Short mmCIF file of C-alpha atoms in Angstrom, two decimals:
data_model
loop_
_atom_site.label_atom_id
_atom_site.label_comp_id
_atom_site.label_asym_id
_atom_site.label_seq_id
_atom_site.Cartn_x
_atom_site.Cartn_y
_atom_site.Cartn_z
CA MET T 26 -0.01 0.00 0.01
CA HIS T 27 1.19 3.51 -0.84
CA THR T 28 1.95 5.57 2.25
CA PRO T 29 1.01 9.15 1.47
CA THR T 30 3.86 11.67 1.58
CA GLU T 31 3.61 14.79 3.75
CA GLN T 32 2.94 16.79 0.61
CA GLU T 33 0.07 14.53 -0.48
CA ARG T 34 -1.46 14.67 2.97
CA GLU T 35 -1.31 18.48 2.98
CA THR T 36 -2.95 18.58 -0.43
CA GLU T 37 -5.74 16.28 0.78
CA PHE T 38 -6.10 18.31 3.98
CA GLN T 39 -6.49 21.54 1.97
CA ALA T 40 -8.97 19.79 -0.29
CA ARG T 41 -11.06 18.77 2.69
CA ILE T 42 -11.06 22.39 3.97
CA ASP T 43 -11.99 23.66 0.47
CA ARG T 44 -14.93 21.23 0.37
CA GLY T 45 -16.12 22.79 3.61
CA GLU T 46 -15.39 19.77 5.79
CA MET T 47 -14.64 20.24 9.47
CA ILE T 48 -11.40 18.98 10.99
CA GLU T 49 -11.75 16.86 14.12
CA PRO T 50 -9.07 16.16 16.77
CA LYS T 51 -7.96 12.73 15.55
CA ASP T 52 -7.76 13.77 11.88
CA TRP T 53 -4.44 14.30 10.26
CA MET T 54 -3.52 17.99 10.16
CA PRO T 55 -0.39 19.91 9.23
CA GLU T 56 1.80 20.60 12.26
CA ARG T 57 1.53 24.29 11.52
CA TYR T 58 -2.28 24.19 11.55
CA ARG T 59 -2.12 22.56 14.98
CA LYS T 60 0.41 25.10 16.24
CA GLN T 61 -1.55 28.11 14.94
CA LEU T 62 -4.75 26.79 16.50
CA ILE T 63 -3.04 26.21 19.86
CA ARG T 64 -1.70 29.74 19.76
CA MET T 65 -5.04 31.31 18.81
CA MET T 66 -7.25 29.18 21.06
CA SER T 67 -5.03 29.40 24.14
CA GLN T 68 -4.78 33.19 23.71
CA HIS T 69 -8.53 33.29 23.46
CA ALA T 70 -8.98 31.16 26.58
CA HIS T 71 -6.52 33.29 28.54
CA SER T 72 -8.41 36.41 27.43
CA GLU T 73 -11.63 35.03 28.90
CA VAL T 74 -9.91 34.29 32.22
CA VAL T 75 -7.92 37.53 32.48
CA GLY T 76 -11.08 39.33 31.33
CA MET T 77 -12.69 38.45 34.66
CA LEU T 78 -10.28 40.80 36.47
CA PRO T 79 -11.29 44.26 35.23
CA GLU T 80 -14.96 43.43 35.80
CA GLY T 81 -14.38 41.64 39.08
CA ASN T 82 -12.97 44.98 40.26
CA TRP T 83 -16.57 46.32 40.45
CA ILE T 84 -18.48 43.39 41.92
CA THR T 85 -18.30 44.75 45.48
CA ARG T 86 -19.16 48.25 44.33
CA ALA T 87 -22.02 47.58 41.92
CA PRO T 88 -24.65 50.27 42.45
CA SER T 89 -27.56 47.87 43.21
CA LEU T 90 -28.25 44.29 44.10
CA ARG T 91 -29.62 43.70 40.61
CA ARG T 92 -26.43 45.01 38.99
CA LYS T 93 -24.29 42.98 41.30
CA ALA T 94 -26.14 39.77 40.62
CA VAL T 95 -25.85 40.41 36.88
CA LEU T 96 -22.15 41.22 37.07
CA LEU T 97 -21.45 38.08 39.14
CA ALA T 98 -23.25 35.94 36.57
CA LYS T 99 -21.36 37.62 33.77
CA VAL T 100 -17.95 37.13 35.37
CA GLN T 101 -18.81 33.50 36.04
CA ASP T 102 -19.72 33.13 32.37
CA GLU T 103 -16.27 34.46 31.38
CA GLY T 104 -14.66 31.81 33.53
CA GLY T 105 -16.85 29.21 31.84
CA HIS T 106 -15.91 30.51 28.42
CA GLY T 107 -12.24 30.13 29.31
CA LEU T 108 -12.90 26.51 30.29
CA TYR T 109 -14.80 25.73 27.05
CA ILE T 110 -11.84 26.95 25.01
CA TYR T 111 -9.16 25.36 27.22
CA CYS T 112 -10.91 22.01 26.79
CA GLY T 113 -11.16 22.59 23.07
CA THR T 114 -7.44 23.36 22.93
CA GLU T 115 -6.60 20.24 24.91
CA THR T 116 -7.83 18.16 21.99
CA LEU T 117 -4.76 19.42 20.11
CA ASP T 118 -2.44 17.58 22.52
CA VAL T 119 -1.49 20.36 24.85
CA SER T 120 -2.33 20.16 28.52
CA ARG T 121 -4.27 22.82 30.32
CA GLU T 122 -1.50 22.84 32.93
CA GLN T 123 0.98 23.77 30.20
CA MET T 124 -1.27 26.53 28.90
CA ILE T 125 -1.76 28.01 32.34
CA ASP T 126 1.97 27.83 33.01
CA ASP T 127 2.54 29.76 29.82
CA LEU T 128 0.04 32.42 30.84
CA LEU T 129 1.49 32.81 34.35
CA SER T 130 5.10 32.94 33.12
CA GLY T 131 4.16 35.70 30.67
CA LYS T 132 5.03 33.63 27.67
CA ALA T 133 1.44 33.41 26.36
CA LYS T 134 -0.55 36.46 25.28
CA TYR T 135 -4.13 37.51 26.00
CA SER T 136 -6.21 40.29 24.49
CA SER T 137 -4.65 43.65 25.11
CA ILE T 138 -8.01 45.19 25.96
CA PHE T 139 -7.84 43.70 29.44
CA ASN T 140 -4.72 45.71 30.23
CA TYR T 141 -6.85 48.83 30.50
CA PRO T 142 -8.23 49.74 33.92
CA THR T 143 -11.92 49.96 34.90
CA GLN T 144 -11.97 53.36 36.56
CA THR T 145 -15.68 54.00 36.87
CA TRP T 146 -18.93 52.08 36.99
CA ALA T 147 -19.59 53.23 33.40
CA ASP T 148 -16.61 51.16 32.33
CA ILE T 149 -18.55 48.01 33.24
CA GLY T 150 -21.16 49.24 30.77
CA ALA T 151 -18.53 49.97 28.13
CA ILE T 152 -16.91 46.56 28.54
CA GLY T 153 -20.19 44.73 28.05
CA TRP T 154 -21.36 46.83 25.17
CA LEU T 155 -18.08 47.59 23.32
CA VAL T 156 -15.62 44.88 24.32
CA ASP T 157 -18.18 42.02 24.35
CA GLY T 158 -19.75 43.58 21.24
CA ALA T 159 -16.44 43.36 19.45
CA ALA T 160 -15.93 39.85 20.78
CA ILE T 161 -19.31 38.75 19.43
CA VAL T 162 -18.42 39.94 15.94
CA ASN T 163 -15.13 38.04 16.16
CA GLN T 164 -16.61 34.90 17.70
CA THR T 165 -19.60 34.71 15.34
CA ALA T 166 -17.02 34.49 12.54
CA LEU T 167 -14.96 31.92 14.48
CA ALA T 168 -18.09 29.76 15.02
CA LYS T 169 -17.69 28.84 11.34
CA CYS T 170 -14.00 27.98 11.62
CA SER T 171 -12.67 24.69 10.25
CA TYR T 172 -11.69 23.14 13.60
CA GLY T 173 -14.65 21.31 15.16
CA PRO T 174 -13.91 21.80 18.88
CA TYR T 175 -13.13 25.49 18.42
CA SER T 176 -16.24 26.05 16.36
CA ARG T 177 -18.45 24.27 18.92
CA ALA T 178 -17.00 26.29 21.80
CA MET T 179 -17.76 29.48 19.84
CA VAL T 180 -21.38 28.50 19.18
CA ARG T 181 -21.86 28.03 22.90
CA ILE T 182 -20.13 31.29 23.80
CA CYS T 183 -21.96 33.39 21.21
CA LYS T 184 -25.31 32.37 22.77
CA GLU T 185 -24.15 33.63 26.13
CA GLU T 186 -22.44 36.81 25.01
CA ASN T 187 -25.69 38.44 23.93
CA PHE T 188 -26.67 38.87 27.51
CA HIS T 189 -23.28 40.43 28.26
CA HIS T 190 -23.66 42.80 25.35
CA LYS T 191 -27.13 43.98 26.28
CA GLN T 192 -26.52 44.38 30.00
CA GLY T 193 -23.54 46.67 29.18
CA TYR T 194 -25.65 48.76 26.85
CA GLU T 195 -28.38 48.96 29.53
CA ILE T 196 -25.87 50.33 32.01
CA LEU T 197 -24.79 53.13 29.68
CA ALA T 198 -28.33 53.85 28.52
CA THR T 199 -29.35 54.25 32.18
CA LEU T 200 -26.45 56.59 32.87
CA MET T 201 -27.24 58.64 29.78
CA LYS T 202 -30.75 59.28 31.20
CA GLY T 203 -29.27 60.38 34.52
CA THR T 204 -27.68 63.55 35.91
CA PRO T 205 -25.14 65.61 33.91
CA GLU T 206 -22.36 63.97 35.98
CA GLN T 207 -23.65 60.51 35.08
CA ARG T 208 -23.84 61.39 31.40
CA ALA T 209 -20.32 62.77 31.53
CA MET T 210 -19.16 59.57 33.19
CA ALA T 211 -20.69 57.48 30.40
CA GLN T 212 -19.15 59.69 27.69
CA ASP T 213 -15.74 59.56 29.35
CA SER T 214 -15.90 55.79 29.40
CA MET T 215 -16.87 55.73 25.71
CA ASN T 216 -13.89 58.01 24.98
CA ARG T 217 -11.47 55.64 26.66
CA TRP T 218 -12.85 52.29 25.38
CA TRP T 219 -13.74 53.05 21.77
CA TRP T 220 -10.31 52.90 20.23
CA PRO T 221 -8.99 49.94 22.25
CA SER T 222 -12.16 48.06 21.24
CA LEU T 223 -11.38 48.70 17.54
CA MET T 224 -7.89 47.39 18.19
CA MET T 225 -9.32 44.09 19.44
CA PHE T 226 -9.70 42.96 15.81
CA GLY T 227 -5.95 43.01 15.40
CA PRO T 228 -3.64 44.82 12.99
CA SER T 229 -4.84 46.04 9.66
CA ASP T 230 -4.88 43.32 6.97
CA LYS T 231 -1.73 44.56 5.35
CA ASP T 232 0.17 44.17 8.63
CA SER T 233 -1.32 40.89 9.82
CA PRO T 234 1.33 38.23 9.21
CA ASN T 235 -0.78 35.17 10.07
CA SER T 236 -3.95 36.19 8.19
CA GLY T 237 -3.27 34.64 4.76
CA GLU T 238 -2.50 31.16 6.09
CA LEU T 239 -5.39 31.24 8.59
CA MET T 240 -7.84 32.34 5.86
CA ARG T 241 -6.66 29.55 3.56
CA TRP T 242 -7.31 27.04 6.33
CA LYS T 243 -10.67 28.66 7.08
CA VAL T 244 -9.66 29.22 10.69
CA LYS T 245 -10.38 32.83 9.96
CA ARG T 246 -13.28 33.47 7.64
CA HIS T 247 -13.04 37.26 7.38
CA SER T 248 -10.21 39.73 7.48
CA ASN T 249 -9.47 41.81 10.57
CA ASP T 250 -10.53 44.99 8.76
CA ASP T 251 -13.79 43.52 7.54
CA LEU T 252 -14.77 42.40 11.06
CA ARG T 253 -13.75 45.78 12.48
CA GLN T 254 -15.97 47.51 9.90
CA ARG T 255 -18.87 45.24 10.77
CA PHE T 256 -18.47 46.21 14.45
CA ILE T 257 -18.33 49.93 13.67
CA ASP T 258 -21.37 49.79 11.39
CA ARG T 259 -23.54 48.15 13.97
CA THR T 260 -22.21 50.06 17.04
CA VAL T 261 -22.31 53.67 15.85
CA PRO T 262 -26.16 53.75 15.53
CA GLN T 263 -26.39 52.21 19.04
CA ALA T 264 -24.19 54.97 20.39
CA GLU T 265 -26.26 57.67 18.68
CA ASN T 266 -29.45 56.07 20.01
CA ILE T 267 -28.54 56.94 23.61
CA GLY T 268 -26.71 60.20 22.85
CA LEU T 269 -23.14 59.00 23.14
CA LYS T 270 -20.56 60.63 20.90
CA VAL T 271 -18.08 58.42 19.12
CA PRO T 272 -14.64 59.93 19.78
CA ASP T 273 -13.55 59.99 16.19
CA ALA T 274 -13.62 63.30 14.26
CA ASP T 275 -13.21 61.48 10.96
CA LEU T 276 -16.16 59.12 11.49
CA LYS T 277 -18.66 59.59 8.68
CA PHE T 278 -21.29 57.46 7.03
CA ASN T 279 -20.43 56.81 3.39
CA PRO T 280 -23.68 56.50 1.47
CA GLU T 281 -21.93 54.86 -1.45
CA THR T 282 -20.40 51.98 0.42
CA LYS T 283 -23.09 52.03 3.12
CA HIS T 284 -20.30 51.80 5.71
CA TYR T 285 -18.83 54.26 8.14
CA ASN T 286 -15.43 55.69 7.27
CA HIS T 287 -13.29 55.97 10.37
CA GLY T 288 -10.12 57.71 11.47
CA GLU T 289 -6.63 56.27 11.75
CA ILE T 290 -6.05 53.77 14.54
CA ASP T 291 -3.05 54.45 16.80
CA TRP T 292 -1.17 51.19 16.19
CA ALA T 293 1.84 52.39 18.20
CA GLU T 294 -0.40 52.25 21.28
CA PHE T 295 -1.58 48.77 20.32
CA TYR T 296 1.95 47.34 20.01
CA ASN T 297 3.06 49.10 23.14
CA VAL T 298 0.36 47.38 25.20
CA ILE T 299 1.12 44.03 23.56
CA LYS T 300 4.75 44.44 24.54
CA GLY T 301 3.70 44.68 28.19
CA ASN T 302 3.65 48.42 28.70
CA GLY T 303 -0.12 48.86 29.11
CA ILE T 304 -1.53 50.39 32.26
CA CYS T 305 -2.43 47.05 33.87
CA ASN T 306 -0.22 44.35 32.29
CA ARG T 307 1.77 43.70 35.46
CA GLU T 308 -1.18 43.96 37.74
CA ARG T 309 -3.22 41.42 35.72
CA LEU T 310 -0.50 38.82 35.72
CA LYS T 311 0.21 39.36 39.40
CA ALA T 312 -3.48 38.83 40.21
CA ARG T 313 -3.57 35.63 38.13
CA ARG T 314 -0.45 34.27 39.80
CA GLU T 315 -1.80 35.04 43.25
CA ALA T 316 -5.14 33.44 42.47
CA HIS T 317 -3.32 30.35 41.23
CA GLN T 318 -1.10 30.11 44.28
CA GLN T 319 -3.85 30.82 46.76
CA GLY T 320 -6.02 28.16 45.15
CA ALA T 321 -3.30 25.52 45.42
CA TRP T 322 -4.53 24.17 48.76
CA VAL T 323 -7.98 23.64 47.29
CA ARG T 324 -6.60 21.59 44.42
CA GLU T 325 -4.39 19.59 46.80
CA ALA T 326 -7.18 18.99 49.31
CA ALA T 327 -9.59 17.76 46.61
CA GLU T 328 -6.94 15.45 45.28
CA ALA T 329 -6.14 14.09 48.73
CA PHE T 330 -9.83 13.51 49.37
CA ALA T 331 -10.20 11.67 46.09
CA ALA T 332 -7.18 9.52 46.84
CA LYS T 333 -8.45 8.65 50.31
CA HIS T 334 -11.85 7.80 48.98
CA LYS T 335 -10.31 5.48 46.44
CA GLU T 336 -8.33 3.68 49.19
CA ASN T 337 -11.53 3.21 51.20
CA MET T 338 -13.31 1.80 48.17
CA ILE T 339 -10.55 -0.74 47.61
CA ALA T 340 -10.43 -1.66 51.33
CA ALA T 341 -14.19 -2.20 51.42
CA MET S 16 4.15 26.56 38.44
CA SER S 17 0.89 24.66 38.59
CA ASN S 18 1.09 21.34 40.36
CA SER S 19 -1.99 19.46 39.27
CA GLN S 20 -4.68 19.77 36.68
CA TRP S 21 -6.71 16.71 37.80
CA PRO S 22 -7.91 14.01 35.42
CA LEU S 23 -10.05 14.83 32.38
CA TRP S 24 -13.73 13.85 32.12
CA GLU S 25 -16.02 14.02 29.12
CA VAL S 26 -19.42 15.57 29.76
CA PHE S 27 -22.71 14.56 28.16
CA THR S 28 -25.89 16.49 28.75
CA GLN S 29 -29.55 15.71 28.18
CA LYS S 30 -31.64 18.81 27.50
CA LYS S 31 -34.86 17.20 28.75
CA SER S 32 -36.11 13.71 29.40
CA GLY S 33 -36.78 11.80 26.22
CA LEU S 34 -33.99 13.47 24.30
CA PRO S 35 -30.61 11.79 23.62
CA PHE S 36 -27.48 12.71 25.55
CA GLU S 37 -25.10 14.94 23.67
CA HIS S 38 -21.40 15.56 24.15
CA ALA S 39 -20.99 19.03 25.69
CA GLY S 40 -17.24 19.21 26.31
CA SER S 41 -14.86 18.18 29.08
CA VAL S 42 -13.85 19.22 32.58
CA HIS S 43 -11.01 18.45 34.97
CA ALA S 44 -11.92 17.00 38.37
CA PRO S 45 -10.34 14.82 41.04
CA ASP S 46 -13.35 12.56 41.49
CA LYS S 47 -16.81 11.80 40.15
CA GLU S 48 -18.70 14.13 42.49
CA LEU S 49 -16.61 17.13 41.63
CA ALA S 50 -16.70 16.11 37.94
CA LEU S 51 -20.50 16.31 38.08
CA GLN S 52 -20.48 19.61 39.91
CA ASN S 53 -17.88 21.16 37.57
CA ALA S 54 -19.87 19.88 34.57
CA ARG S 55 -22.98 21.52 35.94
CA ASP S 56 -21.20 24.82 36.52
CA VAL S 57 -19.49 24.84 33.13
CA TYR S 58 -22.11 23.33 30.85
CA SER S 59 -25.46 24.09 32.43
CA ARG S 60 -25.66 27.65 33.69
CA ARG S 61 -28.87 28.27 31.74
CA ASN S 62 -30.94 25.10 32.12
CA GLU S 63 -29.13 23.40 29.27
CA ALA S 64 -29.39 20.08 31.05
CA THR S 65 -31.80 18.06 33.21
CA CYS S 66 -29.32 15.22 33.46
CA ILE S 67 -25.55 15.01 33.11
CA TRP S 68 -23.18 12.05 32.47
CA VAL S 69 -19.50 12.32 33.18
CA VAL S 70 -17.06 9.69 31.96
CA PRO S 71 -13.27 9.64 32.57
CA SER S 72 -11.87 10.60 29.15
CA GLU S 73 -9.47 7.66 29.17
CA TYR S 74 -12.46 5.26 28.98
CA ILE S 75 -13.79 6.77 25.75
CA ILE S 76 -12.87 4.48 22.89
CA SER S 77 -13.11 6.02 19.47
CA SER S 78 -12.82 4.70 15.95
CA THR S 79 -9.97 6.37 14.09
CA PRO S 80 -10.15 8.48 10.92
CA GLU S 81 -7.54 6.21 9.28
CA ASP S 82 -9.83 3.18 9.28
CA MET S 83 -12.91 5.24 8.45
CA GLY S 84 -13.32 3.67 5.00
CA SER S 85 -13.08 -0.02 5.87
CA PHE S 86 -14.67 0.32 9.31
CA PHE S 87 -17.91 1.79 7.97
CA GLU S 88 -17.84 -0.19 4.73
CA PRO S 89 -20.56 -2.67 5.85
CA SER S 90 -23.07 0.15 5.95
CA ASN S 91 -21.93 1.91 2.75
CA ASP S 92 -22.60 -1.00 0.40
CA LYS S 93 -26.14 -1.86 1.48
CA ILE S 94 -28.26 0.75 -0.19
CA TYR S 95 -31.17 -1.71 -0.03
CA ARG S 96 -31.48 -0.83 3.64
CA HIS S 97 -33.01 2.52 2.65
CA PRO S 98 -36.69 2.66 1.71
CA ASN S 99 -36.00 4.71 -1.42
CA PHE S 100 -34.20 1.69 -2.94
CA TYR S 101 -37.59 0.13 -3.68
CA LYS S 102 -39.92 0.78 -6.56
CA THR S 103 -43.51 1.08 -5.41
CA PRO S 104 -45.43 2.16 -8.54
CA GLY S 105 -48.41 4.37 -7.80
CA ALA S 106 -48.88 3.36 -4.18
CA SER S 107 -48.91 5.90 -1.36
CA PHE S 108 -46.85 5.12 1.74
CA GLU S 109 -47.59 8.35 3.63
#
């Protein structure tokens, strides 16, 4: 029997993708496809987990019991989303332990957006509406990606994100109906979160080194710029609806393309935060490390209990 | 840095009685009770399940993509198992 060469296998793999087939964990895949997915998926999982920190900051100070219950549920969802994606990534033969080690050592990246601080209650609104709004656009596209476990995790997440998105908008809509101070607080939050939210889609297509390969493998289905445009087009009318101003002097609806033209994004800031020089980079990692260390006794105790229980079962 | 990630369990959920169990994903847990609790917290925060199965992942036996052709061959070559194989001139089977 003819054993297929690496080249033949790659050709067949690409043909499967082109036919719209999904790739499952035990299927043959190019090593590079596996590596790229591990990189993307683990970054995504880390983002969910680190994303709990800026919001967790406001749980004790939420302005009402209703808001507190909602925020708790949302933060718990983010932890759950992290777990969906970690378990999806584990199907690519990398352990969760390894991924978490890479996060805590600073080797792995997570979304830069979470290196910005949550200074006011309005920021909780902005995160839900803008940050989760951007994430929904991204994740809806990823739900159609070629790797089965990633796609399935995204479908689950997208269902849950809609609540996050709407509760954020509700917070800002409420503030915009409030006192002049409350409206100013909402606008200030919009001013600080708008541009970092646009950066969440990643560098412009011409500067995105991985995009070509990921598009060919249908891991990515749309370019960064296309997704960013989609987010802008649906978000600007929502802002106008509650009287928030988008902090972009060049923003203008283009009746020919039916899209909003927008101003230049400050990519120097983006790369600076990625490099670790954002306002909260150090604080976020420190908080994750502490949480991991302080939780060690729980993991050990549960393991000891399980081991003891097993002994008893054997003895009986 | 981390010292344990606990064994892996596969999680199956049943949306409501009468429906089949579906694979939801996996969780790490030191024992079956915590596996069930973790599965509930991760995969059923919005009434997605009325019943949950957890199975240690190492006990899941799967066919492999390599033998996909020959393994499923017995079902591929018996088109007469499908009702549309048969000619039933004029008669209604609704």
